[in-house]
XYZ file of C-alpha atoms in Angstrom:
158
model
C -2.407 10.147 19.858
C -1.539 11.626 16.543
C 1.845 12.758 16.204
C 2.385 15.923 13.893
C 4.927 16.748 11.698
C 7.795 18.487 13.585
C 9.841 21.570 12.402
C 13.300 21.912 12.528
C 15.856 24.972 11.213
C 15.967 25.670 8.289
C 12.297 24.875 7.944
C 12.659 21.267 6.727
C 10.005 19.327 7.778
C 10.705 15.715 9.552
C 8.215 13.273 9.405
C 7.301 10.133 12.034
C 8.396 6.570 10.259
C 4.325 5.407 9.668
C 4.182 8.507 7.383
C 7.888 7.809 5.404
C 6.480 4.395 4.858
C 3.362 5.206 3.426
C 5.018 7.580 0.960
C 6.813 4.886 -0.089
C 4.531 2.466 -0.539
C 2.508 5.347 -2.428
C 5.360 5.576 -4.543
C 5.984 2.159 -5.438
C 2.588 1.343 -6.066
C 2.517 4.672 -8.584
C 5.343 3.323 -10.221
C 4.278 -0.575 -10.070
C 0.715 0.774 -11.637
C 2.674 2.251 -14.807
C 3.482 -1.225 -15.905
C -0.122 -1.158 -16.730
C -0.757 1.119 -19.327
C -1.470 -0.062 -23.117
C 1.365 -0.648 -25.369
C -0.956 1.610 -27.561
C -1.093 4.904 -25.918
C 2.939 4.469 -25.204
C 4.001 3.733 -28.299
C 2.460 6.102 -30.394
C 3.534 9.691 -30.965
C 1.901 12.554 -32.821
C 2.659 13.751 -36.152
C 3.351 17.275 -34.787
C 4.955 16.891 -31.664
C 7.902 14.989 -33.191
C 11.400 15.536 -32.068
C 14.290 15.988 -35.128
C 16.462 13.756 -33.410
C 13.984 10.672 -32.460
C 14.026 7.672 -34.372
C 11.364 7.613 -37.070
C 9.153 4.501 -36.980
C 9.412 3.195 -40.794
C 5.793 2.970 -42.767
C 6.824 -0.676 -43.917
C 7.067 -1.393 -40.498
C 3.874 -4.311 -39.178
C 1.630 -2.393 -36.986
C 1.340 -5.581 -34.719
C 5.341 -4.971 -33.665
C 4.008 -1.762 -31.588
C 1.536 -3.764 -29.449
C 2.132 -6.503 -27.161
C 1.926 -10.155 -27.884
C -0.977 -11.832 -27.733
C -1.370 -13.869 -24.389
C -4.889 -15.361 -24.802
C -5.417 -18.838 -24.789
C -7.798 -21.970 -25.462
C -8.158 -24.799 -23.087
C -7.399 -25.702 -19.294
C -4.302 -23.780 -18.934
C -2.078 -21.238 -20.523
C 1.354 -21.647 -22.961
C 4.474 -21.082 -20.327
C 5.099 -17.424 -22.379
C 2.615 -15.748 -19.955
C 5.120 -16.586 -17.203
C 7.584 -13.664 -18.970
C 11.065 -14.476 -19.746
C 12.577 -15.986 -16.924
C 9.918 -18.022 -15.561
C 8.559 -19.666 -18.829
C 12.253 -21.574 -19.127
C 12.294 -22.550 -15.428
C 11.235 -26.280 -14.802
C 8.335 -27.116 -12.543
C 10.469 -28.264 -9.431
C 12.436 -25.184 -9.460
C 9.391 -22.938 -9.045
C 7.851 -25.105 -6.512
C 10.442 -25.104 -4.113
C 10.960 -21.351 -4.265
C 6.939 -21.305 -3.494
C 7.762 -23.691 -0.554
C 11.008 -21.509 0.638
C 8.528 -17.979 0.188
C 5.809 -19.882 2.262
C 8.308 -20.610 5.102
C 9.469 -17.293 5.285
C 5.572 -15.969 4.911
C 5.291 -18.047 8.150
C 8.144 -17.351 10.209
C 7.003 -13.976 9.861
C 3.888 -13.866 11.022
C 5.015 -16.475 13.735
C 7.426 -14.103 14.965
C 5.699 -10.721 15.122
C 3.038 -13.076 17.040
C 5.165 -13.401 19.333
C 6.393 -9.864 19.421
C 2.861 -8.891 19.855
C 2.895 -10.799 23.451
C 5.334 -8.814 24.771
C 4.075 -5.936 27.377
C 3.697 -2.857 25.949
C 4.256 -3.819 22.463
C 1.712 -2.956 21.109
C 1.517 0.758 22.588
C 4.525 1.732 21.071
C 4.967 -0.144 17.884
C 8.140 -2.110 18.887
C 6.336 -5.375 17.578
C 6.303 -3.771 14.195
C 9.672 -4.618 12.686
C 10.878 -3.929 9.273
C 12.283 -7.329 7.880
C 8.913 -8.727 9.443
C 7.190 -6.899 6.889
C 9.723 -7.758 3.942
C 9.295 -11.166 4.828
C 5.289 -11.098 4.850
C 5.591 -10.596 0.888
C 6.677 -14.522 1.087
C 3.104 -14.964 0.843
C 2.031 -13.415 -2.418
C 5.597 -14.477 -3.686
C 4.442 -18.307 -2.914
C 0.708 -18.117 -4.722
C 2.744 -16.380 -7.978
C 5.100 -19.600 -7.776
C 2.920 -22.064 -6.841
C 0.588 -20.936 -10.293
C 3.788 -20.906 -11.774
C 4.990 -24.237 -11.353
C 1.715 -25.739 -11.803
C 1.122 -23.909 -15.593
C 4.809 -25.163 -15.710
C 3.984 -28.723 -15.146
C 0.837 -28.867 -17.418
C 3.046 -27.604 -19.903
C 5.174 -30.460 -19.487
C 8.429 -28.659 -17.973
């Protein structure tokens, strides 16, 4: 059965935990989806709509500075730069065990809310639904990311 929203004084509404969550993960996919956007359409301003106190983008300036680098490539694998920053200076091992470690954890979570699910009347009343269960299931797509990682790593001779 559905639950609704219940009322409260002061008219604040309070809503069940299912619904919380899924504002949440609304909002961090709406702010996870901004990383997305061209470098073109952020960078740019119009001519009339400028601001006295903004910096002013010099005219000597390369146009190529405003977009993002170039991360195409020729061959079998790509140049450790499209691992960002952190990961392109990381050596092969490193990123392999933490793909090993986020597997684990991947595991042990869906081990243990296997288990959970057993239990009589679990499933009824959502107690086999536990929050670092769920945390822990991102071990999985964690471990792929790595696991590319370290191999693009180890092509590249790191």
């Amino acid at each position: 059965p559905r639950r609704a929203p219940t009322f409260a004084s002061r008219n604040i509404i309070y809503y069940p935990k299912m619904a919380r969550l899924s504002i949440l993960l609304l909002a961090a996919i709406v702010a996870v989806s901004t990383a997305f956007v061209p470098a073109a359409q952020t960078a740019t301003r119009a001519t009339t709509n400028q601001v006295a106190f903004a910096p002013k983008i010099s005219s000597v300036q390369s146009s190529t500075t405003l977009f993002a680098e170039d991360m195409t490539w020729e061959g079998e694998y790509p140049p450790s730069k499209v691992l960002g920053p952190i990961m392109s200076k990381m050596p092969s091992s490193t990123l392999a065990i933490i793909s090993m470690v986020s597997l684990g954890v991947c595991v042990y979570s869906c081990v243990q809310s296997g288990l959970l699910l057993r239990e009589p009347g679990a499933v009824e009343d959502g107690s086999w639904v536990k929050w670092y269960y769920v945390v822990e299931g991102f071990g999985g797509p964690l471990a792929w990311g790595t696991h590319v990682a370290s191999w693009i790593q180890r092509k590249n001779g790191m």
